[in-house]
PDB file of C-alpha atoms in Angstrom:
ATOM      1  CA  MET Z  12      21.849  55.336  14.627  1.00 70.00           C
ATOM      2  CA  THR Z  13      20.816  52.319  12.582  1.00 79.00           C
ATOM      3  CA  ALA Z  14      17.596  50.346  13.033  1.00 70.00           C
ATOM      4  CA  LYS Z  15      19.635  47.500  14.508  1.00 69.00           C
ATOM      5  CA  ASP Z  16      21.215  49.819  17.061  1.00 71.00           C
ATOM      6  CA  LEU Z  17      17.778  51.067  18.079  1.00 79.00           C
ATOM      7  CA  PHE Z  18      16.457  47.509  18.350  1.00 76.00           C
ATOM      8  CA  ASP Z  19      19.420  46.476  20.520  1.00 74.00           C
ATOM      9  CA  ILE Z  20      18.824  49.415  22.880  1.00 83.00           C
ATOM     10  CA  ILE Z  21      15.117  48.636  23.253  1.00 85.00           C
ATOM     11  CA  TYR Z  22      15.662  44.879  23.612  1.00 80.00           C
ATOM     12  CA  ASN Z  23      18.440  45.266  26.185  1.00 80.00           C
ATOM     13  CA  GLY Z  24      16.369  47.831  28.076  1.00 86.00           C
ATOM     14  CA  PHE Z  25      13.505  45.385  28.523  1.00 85.00           C
ATOM     15  CA  LEU Z  26      15.953  42.577  29.332  1.00 80.00           C
ATOM     16  CA  TYR Z  27      17.687  44.599  32.049  1.00 85.00           C
ATOM     17  CA  ALA Z  28      14.307  45.690  33.420  1.00 87.00           C
ATOM     18  CA  PHE Z  29      13.230  42.040  33.552  1.00 83.00           C
ATOM     19  CA  MET Z  30      16.423  41.036  35.344  1.00 81.00           C
ATOM     20  CA  ILE Z  31      16.429  43.825  37.914  1.00 87.00           C
ATOM     21  CA  THR Z  32      12.727  43.710  38.787  1.00 87.00           C
ATOM     22  CA  THR Z  33      12.768  39.914  39.002  1.00 81.00           C
ATOM     23  CA  PHE Z  34      15.401  39.878  41.739  1.00 82.00           C
ATOM     24  CA  LEU Z  35      14.141  43.030  43.404  1.00 87.00           C
ATOM     25  CA  GLY Z  36      10.769  41.300  43.584  1.00 84.00           C
ATOM     26  CA  ILE Z  37      12.330  38.237  45.210  1.00 79.00           C
ATOM     27  CA  GLY Z  38      13.989  40.404  47.822  1.00 82.00           C
ATOM     28  CA  ILE Z  39      10.809  42.193  48.893  1.00 87.00           C
ATOM     29  CA  SER Z  40       8.794  38.960  48.892  1.00 81.00           C
ATOM     30  CA  TYR Z  41      10.600  37.157  51.702  1.00 77.00           C
ATOM     31  CA  THR Z  42      12.031  37.888  55.130  1.00 77.00           C
ATOM     32  CA  ALA Z  43      15.510  36.826  56.175  1.00 74.00           C
ATOM     33  CA  SER Z  44      14.047  34.124  58.433  1.00 75.00           C
ATOM     34  CA  GLN Z  45      12.016  32.681  55.540  1.00 73.00           C
ATOM     35  CA  LEU Z  46      15.213  32.341  53.535  1.00 73.00           C
ATOM     36  CA  LYS Z  47      17.441  31.162  56.379  1.00 75.00           C
ATOM     37  CA  GLU Z  48      15.349  28.454  58.056  1.00 75.00           C
ATOM     38  CA  PRO Z  49      15.075  26.037  55.075  1.00 75.00           C
ATOM     39  CA  LEU Z  50      18.850  26.240  54.554  1.00 75.00           C
ATOM     40  CA  LYS Z  51      19.292  24.165  57.717  1.00 81.00           C
ATOM     41  CA  ARG Z  52      17.924  21.129  55.859  1.00 81.00           C
ATOM     42  CA  TYR Z  53      21.421  20.252  54.703  1.00 84.00           C
ATOM     43  CA  ASN Z  54      20.645  16.906  53.065  1.00 87.00           C
ATOM     44  CA  LEU Z  55      17.880  18.290  50.853  1.00 86.00           C
ATOM     45  CA  MET Z  56      19.827  21.414  49.986  1.00 87.00           C
ATOM     46  CA  THR Z  57      22.858  19.343  49.005  1.00 90.00           C
ATOM     47  CA  ARG Z  58      20.666  17.252  46.697  1.00 90.00           C
ATOM     48  CA  ALA Z  59      19.219  20.406  45.129  1.00 89.00           C
ATOM     49  CA  VAL Z  60      22.698  21.819  44.518  1.00 91.00           C
ATOM     50  CA  ILE Z  61      23.968  18.576  42.963  1.00 94.00           C
ATOM     51  CA  LEU Z  62      20.934  18.375  40.668  1.00 93.00           C
ATOM     52  CA  ASN Z  63      20.927  21.990  39.536  1.00 93.00           C
ATOM     53  CA  ILE Z  64      24.604  22.889  39.505  1.00 93.00           C
ATOM     54  CA  ILE Z  65      26.143  19.605  38.319  1.00 94.00           C
ATOM     55  CA  LEU Z  66      23.723  17.055  36.866  1.00 95.00           C
ATOM     56  CA  ILE Z  67      21.439  19.165  34.656  1.00 94.00           C
ATOM     57  CA  PRO Z  68      24.324  21.134  33.057  1.00 95.00           C
ATOM     58  CA  ALA Z  69      26.275  17.890  32.591  1.00 95.00           C
ATOM     59  CA  ILE Z  70      23.357  16.151  30.882  1.00 95.00           C
ATOM     60  CA  ALA Z  71      22.782  19.177  28.645  1.00 94.00           C
ATOM     61  CA  PHE Z  72      26.459  19.138  27.675  1.00 95.00           C
ATOM     62  CA  ILE Z  73      26.346  15.421  26.891  1.00 95.00           C
ATOM     63  CA  PHE Z  74      23.250  15.866  24.718  1.00 94.00           C
ATOM     64  CA  THR Z  75      24.967  18.618  22.730  1.00 91.00           C
ATOM     65  CA  LEU Z  76      27.820  16.215  22.035  1.00 92.00           C
ATOM     66  CA  LEU Z  77      25.594  13.278  21.111  1.00 92.00           C
ATOM     67  CA  PHE Z  78      23.409  15.145  18.609  1.00 90.00           C
ATOM     68  CA  PRO Z  79      24.740  16.774  15.413  1.00 89.00           C
ATOM     69  CA  ILE Z  80      23.788  20.390  16.114  1.00 86.00           C
ATOM     70  CA  LYS Z  81      25.286  23.796  15.413  1.00 87.00           C
ATOM     71  CA  GLU Z  82      27.493  25.360  18.070  1.00 89.00           C
ATOM     72  CA  ALA Z  83      25.003  28.219  18.400  1.00 88.00           C
ATOM     73  CA  VAL Z  84      22.264  25.712  19.247  1.00 89.00           C
ATOM     74  CA  ALA Z  85      24.491  23.957  21.783  1.00 91.00           C
ATOM     75  CA  THR Z  86      25.339  27.306  23.337  1.00 92.00           C
ATOM     76  CA  GLY Z  87      21.696  28.302  23.763  1.00 91.00           C
ATOM     77  CA  ILE Z  88      20.858  24.992  25.444  1.00 93.00           C
ATOM     78  CA  ILE Z  89      23.860  25.056  27.768  1.00 94.00           C
ATOM     79  CA  LEU Z  90      23.282  28.681  28.791  1.00 93.00           C
ATOM     80  CA  VAL Z  91      19.829  27.816  30.088  1.00 92.00           C
ATOM     81  CA  ALA Z  92      20.997  24.586  31.728  1.00 94.00           C
ATOM     82  CA  ILE Z  93      23.726  26.320  33.769  1.00 93.00           C
ATOM     83  CA  CYS Z  94      21.320  28.930  35.198  1.00 90.00           C
ATOM     84  CA  PRO Z  95      19.438  27.507  38.223  1.00 89.00           C
ATOM     85  CA  GLY Z  96      17.330  29.181  40.886  1.00 80.00           C
ATOM     86  CA  ALA Z  97      14.225  30.241  38.960  1.00 78.00           C
ATOM     87  CA  PRO Z  98      12.135  32.831  40.852  1.00 76.00           C
ATOM     88  CA  PHE Z  99       9.019  31.025  39.579  1.00 73.00           C
ATOM     89  CA  GLY Z 100       9.870  27.985  41.712  1.00 75.00           C
ATOM     90  CA  PRO Z 101       7.984  28.864  44.940  1.00 76.00           C
ATOM     91  CA  LYS Z 102       4.826  29.610  42.938  1.00 74.00           C
ATOM     92  CA  LEU Z 103       4.963  26.132  41.417  1.00 75.00           C
ATOM     93  CA  ALA Z 104       5.469  24.684  44.899  1.00 78.00           C
ATOM     94  CA  GLN Z 105       2.243  26.376  45.990  1.00 73.00           C
ATOM     95  CA  VAL Z 106       0.351  25.055  42.961  1.00 75.00           C
ATOM     96  CA  GLU Z 107       1.420  21.448  43.610  1.00 75.00           C
ATOM     97  CA  ASN Z 108       0.890  21.657  47.394  1.00 75.00           C
ATOM     98  CA  GLY Z 109       4.594  21.049  47.836  1.00 76.00           C
ATOM     99  CA  ASP Z 110       7.060  22.143  50.485  1.00 77.00           C
ATOM    100  CA  VAL Z 111       7.034  25.895  49.873  1.00 78.00           C
ATOM    101  CA  PRO Z 112       9.657  26.875  52.514  1.00 81.00           C
ATOM    102  CA  TYR Z 113      12.057  24.334  51.012  1.00 83.00           C
ATOM    103  CA  SER Z 114      11.373  25.777  47.561  1.00 82.00           C
ATOM    104  CA  ILE Z 115      12.074  29.316  48.775  1.00 81.00           C
ATOM    105  CA  GLY Z 116      15.286  28.300  50.504  1.00 82.00           C
ATOM    106  CA  SER Z 117      16.627  26.276  47.588  1.00 84.00           C
ATOM    107  CA  MET Z 118      15.781  29.058  45.122  1.00 82.00           C
ATOM    108  CA  PHE Z 119      17.706  31.586  47.211  1.00 82.00           C
ATOM    109  CA  LEU Z 120      20.666  29.247  47.775  1.00 85.00           C
ATOM    110  CA  LEU Z 121      20.931  28.328  44.098  1.00 87.00           C
ATOM    111  CA  ALA Z 122      20.654  31.944  42.979  1.00 83.00           C
ATOM    112  CA  MET Z 123      23.539  32.903  45.279  1.00 83.00           C
ATOM    113  CA  ILE Z 124      25.749  29.935  44.394  1.00 88.00           C
ATOM    114  CA  SER Z 125      25.104  30.425  40.684  1.00 86.00           C
ATOM    115  CA  ILE Z 126      26.783  33.832  40.763  1.00 85.00           C
ATOM    116  CA  ILE Z 127      30.025  31.860  41.076  1.00 88.00           C
ATOM    117  CA  THR Z 128      29.119  28.655  39.248  1.00 90.00           C
ATOM    118  CA  ILE Z 129      27.650  30.209  36.088  1.00 89.00           C
ATOM    119  CA  PRO Z 130      30.945  31.815  34.991  1.00 87.00           C
ATOM    120  CA  LEU Z 131      32.785  28.569  35.779  1.00 89.00           C
ATOM    121  CA  SER Z 132      30.247  26.390  33.969  1.00 91.00           C
ATOM    122  CA  ALA Z 133      30.250  28.707  30.962  1.00 89.00           C
ATOM    123  CA  SER Z 134      34.034  28.466  30.734  1.00 87.00           C
ATOM    124  CA  LEU Z 135      33.966  24.675  30.963  1.00 89.00           C
ATOM    125  CA  LEU Z 136      30.929  23.759  28.867  1.00 90.00           C
ATOM    126  CA  LEU Z 137      30.362  26.348  26.139  1.00 87.00           C
ATOM    127  CA  PRO Z 138      31.692  25.603  22.640  1.00 84.00           C
ATOM    128  CA  GLY Z 139      34.971  27.363  21.873  1.00 74.00           C
ATOM    129  CA  ASP Z 140      33.515  29.860  19.414  1.00 68.00           C
ATOM    130  CA  PHE Z 141      31.047  31.112  22.020  1.00 64.00           C
ATOM    131  CA  SER Z 142      33.227  31.696  25.052  1.00 66.00           C
ATOM    132  CA  LEU Z 143      32.201  34.404  27.513  1.00 72.00           C
ATOM    133  CA  ASP Z 144      34.479  36.341  29.837  1.00 74.00           C
ATOM    134  CA  PRO Z 145      33.906  34.894  33.347  1.00 77.00           C
ATOM    135  CA  LEU Z 146      34.721  38.229  34.997  1.00 80.00           C
ATOM    136  CA  VAL Z 147      32.186  40.043  32.815  1.00 78.00           C
ATOM    137  CA  ILE Z 148      29.550  37.421  33.704  1.00 78.00           C
ATOM    138  CA  LEU Z 149      30.389  37.752  37.406  1.00 81.00           C
ATOM    139  CA  GLN Z 150      30.172  41.552  37.320  1.00 82.00           C
ATOM    140  CA  THR Z 151      26.888  41.431  35.429  1.00 80.00           C
ATOM    141  CA  LEU Z 152      25.318  38.960  37.845  1.00 80.00           C
ATOM    142  CA  VAL Z 153      26.430  40.957  40.875  1.00 84.00           C
ATOM    143  CA  LEU Z 154      25.029  44.209  39.476  1.00 84.00           C
ATOM    144  CA  LEU Z 155      21.777  42.862  38.020  1.00 80.00           C
ATOM    145  CA  GLU Z 156      21.046  39.961  40.398  1.00 80.00           C
ATOM    146  CA  LEU Z 157      22.780  40.307  43.757  1.00 83.00           C
ATOM    147  CA  VAL Z 158      22.439  44.074  44.208  1.00 89.00           C
ATOM    148  CA  PRO Z 159      18.673  44.215  43.436  1.00 88.00           C
ATOM    149  CA  LEU Z 160      18.156  41.180  45.696  1.00 83.00           C
ATOM    150  CA  ILE Z 161      19.980  42.834  48.610  1.00 87.00           C
ATOM    151  CA  ILE Z 162      18.073  46.087  48.073  1.00 90.00           C
ATOM    152  CA  GLY Z 163      14.804  44.176  48.086  1.00 88.00           C
ATOM    153  CA  LEU Z 164      15.688  42.306  51.287  1.00 85.00           C
ATOM    154  CA  GLY Z 165      16.677  45.615  52.897  1.00 88.00           C
ATOM    155  CA  LEU Z 166      13.395  47.261  51.922  1.00 88.00           C
ATOM    156  CA  LYS Z 167      11.465  44.268  53.264  1.00 87.00           C
ATOM    157  CA  ALA Z 168      13.328  44.375  56.566  1.00 84.00           C
ATOM    158  CA  VAL Z 169      13.203  48.140  57.164  1.00 85.00           C
ATOM    159  CA  TYR Z 170      10.151  49.362  55.232  1.00 85.00           C
ATOM    160  CA  ASN Z 171       7.882  46.328  55.106  1.00 84.00           C
ATOM    161  CA  GLU Z 172       4.663  48.218  54.296  1.00 85.00           C
ATOM    162  CA  LEU Z 173       6.369  50.193  51.548  1.00 85.00           C
ATOM    163  CA  ALA Z 174       7.842  46.995  50.097  1.00 84.00           C
ATOM    164  CA  GLU Z 175       4.446  45.281  50.141  1.00 85.00           C
ATOM    165  CA  GLY Z 176       2.922  48.257  48.357  1.00 88.00           C
ATOM    166  CA  TRP Z 177       5.586  48.242  45.657  1.00 87.00           C
ATOM    167  CA  LYS Z 178       5.560  44.485  45.066  1.00 87.00           C
ATOM    168  CA  PRO Z 179       2.564  44.283  42.663  1.00 88.00           C
ATOM    169  CA  SER Z 180       4.030  47.016  40.448  1.00 90.00           C
ATOM    170  CA  ILE Z 181       7.492  45.440  40.458  1.00 89.00           C
ATOM    171  CA  ASP Z 182       6.054  42.033  39.560  1.00 86.00           C
ATOM    172  CA  GLN Z 183       3.993  43.612  36.786  1.00 89.00           C
ATOM    173  CA  ILE Z 184       7.037  45.356  35.319  1.00 90.00           C
ATOM    174  CA  SER Z 185       8.937  42.046  35.426  1.00 85.00           C
ATOM    175  CA  ASN Z 186       6.139  40.170  33.655  1.00 83.00           C
ATOM    176  CA  ILE Z 187       5.596  42.861  31.011  1.00 88.00           C
ATOM    177  CA  SER Z 188       9.337  43.123  30.374  1.00 86.00           C
ATOM    178  CA  LEU Z 189       9.584  39.381  29.776  1.00 79.00           C
ATOM    179  CA  VAL Z 190       6.676  39.501  27.325  1.00 82.00           C
ATOM    180  CA  PHE Z 191       8.369  42.272  25.336  1.00 84.00           C
ATOM    181  CA  VAL Z 192      11.713  40.437  25.380  1.00 79.00           C
ATOM    182  CA  VAL Z 193      10.058  37.354  23.876  1.00 76.00           C
ATOM    183  CA  ILE Z 194       7.997  39.317  21.336  1.00 82.00           C
ATOM    184  CA  LEU Z 195      10.910  41.436  20.137  1.00 80.00           C
ATOM    185  CA  MET Z 196      13.197  38.456  19.694  1.00 73.00           C
ATOM    186  CA  VAL Z 197      10.594  36.257  17.988  1.00 73.00           C
ATOM    187  CA  VAL Z 198       9.442  39.005  15.600  1.00 76.00           C
ATOM    188  CA  SER Z 199      12.970  40.049  14.679  1.00 71.00           C
ATOM    189  CA  GLN Z 200      14.113  36.459  14.154  1.00 65.00           C
ATOM    190  CA  LEU Z 201      10.938  34.827  12.886  1.00 67.00           C
ATOM    191  CA  SER Z 202      12.708  32.632  10.339  1.00 67.00           C
ATOM    192  CA  ALA Z 203      15.060  31.330  13.036  1.00 63.00           C
ATOM    193  CA  VAL Z 204      12.113  30.582  15.318  1.00 66.00           C
ATOM    194  CA  ILE Z 205      10.371  28.626  12.557  1.00 71.00           C
ATOM    195  CA  SER Z 206      13.548  26.699  11.833  1.00 67.00           C
ATOM    196  CA  VAL Z 207      13.705  25.505  15.448  1.00 70.00           C
ATOM    197  CA  ILE Z 208      10.265  23.858  15.139  1.00 70.00           C
ATOM    198  CA  GLY Z 209      10.812  20.164  14.494  1.00 67.00           C
ATOM    199  CA  SER Z 210      14.570  20.532  14.901  1.00 75.00           C
ATOM    200  CA  LEU Z 211      17.042  18.720  17.119  1.00 85.00           C
ATOM    201  CA  ALA Z 212      17.102  21.787  19.372  1.00 83.00           C
ATOM    202  CA  LEU Z 213      13.453  21.160  20.199  1.00 85.00           C
ATOM    203  CA  LEU Z 214      14.071  17.443  20.754  1.00 89.00           C
ATOM    204  CA  ILE Z 215      17.036  18.058  23.058  1.00 91.00           C
ATOM    205  CA  SER Z 216      15.042  20.615  25.057  1.00 90.00           C
ATOM    206  CA  VAL Z 217      12.188  18.131  25.547  1.00 90.00           C
ATOM    207  CA  LEU Z 218      14.625  15.396  26.596  1.00 93.00           C
ATOM    208  CA  LEU Z 219      16.270  17.754  29.085  1.00 93.00           C
ATOM    209  CA  VAL Z 220      12.925  18.679  30.600  1.00 92.00           C
ATOM    210  CA  ILE Z 221      12.014  14.990  31.007  1.00 93.00           C
ATOM    211  CA  ALA Z 222      15.434  14.096  32.441  1.00 94.00           C
ATOM    212  CA  SER Z 223      15.275  17.018  34.894  1.00 92.00           C
ATOM    213  CA  LEU Z 224      11.825  16.017  36.129  1.00 92.00           C
ATOM    214  CA  ILE Z 225      12.879  12.395  36.672  1.00 93.00           C
ATOM    215  CA  LEU Z 226      16.181  13.216  38.376  1.00 93.00           C
ATOM    216  CA  GLY Z 227      14.556  15.850  40.552  1.00 90.00           C
ATOM    217  CA  TYR Z 228      11.911  13.432  41.738  1.00 90.00           C
ATOM    218  CA  VAL Z 229      14.504  10.742  42.493  1.00 91.00           C
ATOM    219  CA  LEU Z 230      16.782  13.139  44.408  1.00 89.00           C
ATOM    220  CA  GLY Z 231      13.990  14.956  46.232  1.00 82.00           C
ATOM    221  CA  GLY Z 232      14.174  12.976  49.443  1.00 79.00           C
ATOM    222  CA  PRO Z 233      11.720  10.540  51.025  1.00 81.00           C
ATOM    223  CA  GLN Z 234       8.703  12.879  51.187  1.00 84.00           C
ATOM    224  CA  GLU Z 235       6.366  13.438  48.251  1.00 84.00           C
ATOM    225  CA  GLU Z 236       6.178  17.184  48.980  1.00 83.00           C
ATOM    226  CA  THR Z 237       9.916  17.667  48.496  1.00 84.00           C
ATOM    227  CA  ARG Z 238      10.208  15.199  45.619  1.00 87.00           C
ATOM    228  CA  ARG Z 239       7.696  17.147  43.532  1.00 86.00           C
ATOM    229  CA  VAL Z 240       9.245  20.494  44.416  1.00 86.00           C
ATOM    230  CA  THR Z 241      12.761  19.315  43.564  1.00 87.00           C
ATOM    231  CA  ALA Z 242      11.519  17.955  40.242  1.00 88.00           C
ATOM    232  CA  THR Z 243       9.515  20.976  39.101  1.00 87.00           C
ATOM    233  CA  THR Z 244      11.697  23.783  40.436  1.00 85.00           C
ATOM    234  CA  GLY Z 245      14.823  22.070  39.159  1.00 86.00           C
ATOM    235  CA  THR Z 246      13.347  21.688  35.692  1.00 88.00           C
ATOM    236  CA  ILE Z 247      12.571  25.373  35.209  1.00 85.00           C
ATOM    237  CA  ARG Z 248      15.696  27.465  34.936  1.00 87.00           C
ATOM    238  CA  ASN Z 249      16.577  31.096  35.617  1.00 84.00           C
ATOM    239  CA  ASN Z 250      15.392  32.581  32.328  1.00 80.00           C
ATOM    240  CA  ALA Z 251      16.388  36.124  33.263  1.00 79.00           C
ATOM    241  CA  VAL Z 252      20.055  35.212  33.623  1.00 83.00           C
ATOM    242  CA  ALA Z 253      20.111  32.870  30.616  1.00 86.00           C
ATOM    243  CA  LEU Z 254      18.636  35.475  28.254  1.00 82.00           C
ATOM    244  CA  LEU Z 255      20.984  38.117  29.604  1.00 82.00           C
ATOM    245  CA  LEU Z 256      24.006  35.950  28.835  1.00 85.00           C
ATOM    246  CA  ALA Z 257      22.652  35.045  25.385  1.00 85.00           C
ATOM    247  CA  ALA Z 258      21.933  38.656  24.388  1.00 80.00           C
ATOM    248  CA  PRO Z 259      25.403  39.599  23.046  1.00 81.00           C
ATOM    249  CA  LEU Z 260      25.760  36.367  21.060  1.00 83.00           C
ATOM    250  CA  GLN Z 261      24.206  35.226  17.779  1.00 82.00           C
ATOM    251  CA  PRO Z 262      20.392  35.597  17.548  1.00 83.00           C
ATOM    252  CA  LEU Z 263      20.077  31.812  17.131  1.00 85.00           C
ATOM    253  CA  VAL Z 264      21.600  31.369  20.596  1.00 87.00           C
ATOM    254  CA  THR Z 265      18.848  33.493  22.142  1.00 85.00           C
ATOM    255  CA  ILE Z 266      16.123  31.768  20.112  1.00 86.00           C
ATOM    256  CA  VAL Z 267      17.237  28.315  21.269  1.00 88.00           C
ATOM    257  CA  ALA Z 268      17.579  29.572  24.852  1.00 88.00           C
ATOM    258  CA  LEU Z 269      14.022  30.919  24.665  1.00 84.00           C
ATOM    259  CA  VAL Z 270      12.701  27.633  23.314  1.00 85.00           C
ATOM    260  CA  TYR Z 271      14.348  25.536  26.029  1.00 88.00           C
ATOM    261  CA  ALA Z 272      13.408  28.028  28.768  1.00 85.00           C
ATOM    262  CA  MET Z 273       9.748  28.141  27.719  1.00 82.00           C
ATOM    263  CA  LEU Z 274       9.497  24.351  27.356  1.00 84.00           C
ATOM    264  CA  ALA Z 275      10.985  23.971  30.848  1.00 85.00           C
ATOM    265  CA  VAL Z 276       8.388  26.364  32.279  1.00 81.00           C
ATOM    266  CA  VAL Z 277       5.573  24.524  30.488  1.00 81.00           C
ATOM    267  CA  GLY Z 278       6.864  21.104  31.563  1.00 82.00           C
ATOM    268  CA  GLY Z 279       7.360  22.147  35.164  1.00 78.00           C
ATOM    269  CA  SER Z 280       3.978  23.906  35.323  1.00 79.00           C
ATOM    270  CA  LEU Z 281       2.057  20.982  33.817  1.00 79.00           C
ATOM    271  CA  THR Z 282       3.722  18.583  36.219  1.00 78.00           C
ATOM    272  CA  ALA Z 283       2.948  20.851  39.175  1.00 69.00           C
ATOM    273  CA  GLY Z 284      -0.687  20.970  38.155  1.00 62.00           C
ATOM    274  CA  GLN Z 285      -1.109  17.199  38.169  1.00 63.00           C
TER     275      GLN Z 285
END
């Protein structure tokens, strides 16, 4: 076994742990009624779907065409843009005194819809040299996203006290796994990380964050509480899924995905704290 093989095993292990515990944690955090009730707000949910599934990926795609960037850079940006439903969304809604039930419902709805839309968006938007098999993406998302989510919801419904007791540990594993994913990738590709600083990839990521915040606020309905939530939770993307899809591709793809994902989290968090 080569050093690269060992690195890939360790990196993928932390990435899979991050993915599974993230969605398991979502499942044991909410009851079925908490997820179902906000879904009845059809107008708001439709706006959230349009923003996250159509507009943000479309804008990201347009930016990658307008700027002279490598296909690997375009791929990293698009992979993050097509992955909505960030689990961090409800926490931001709490921080900004926003509509938390709406945030929970939209996160759940987007996560479920994205199991279908991510493979389709990847097929339509990714540069030709970086195509991904839609069926492989679908299978991966079902196994690492849908199944842990269903297990978590089942535990919450049947063994609520047990689920509550496990939640802190599951969240801790998710957080630690993400830290190791970032550290391993940055350390192993330090020169690529440095090259991104001051590059068009950084500029495009910043522009996407700004555009997402503005569009989210405009489409968030008449109430301030939902406008802010739509803006901030739409800006941050589902990093777990994006990094998982980037893993088998060139290291530069993952580096760019990390940069955009982290900038989106920072932008959404700073806005929520205002």
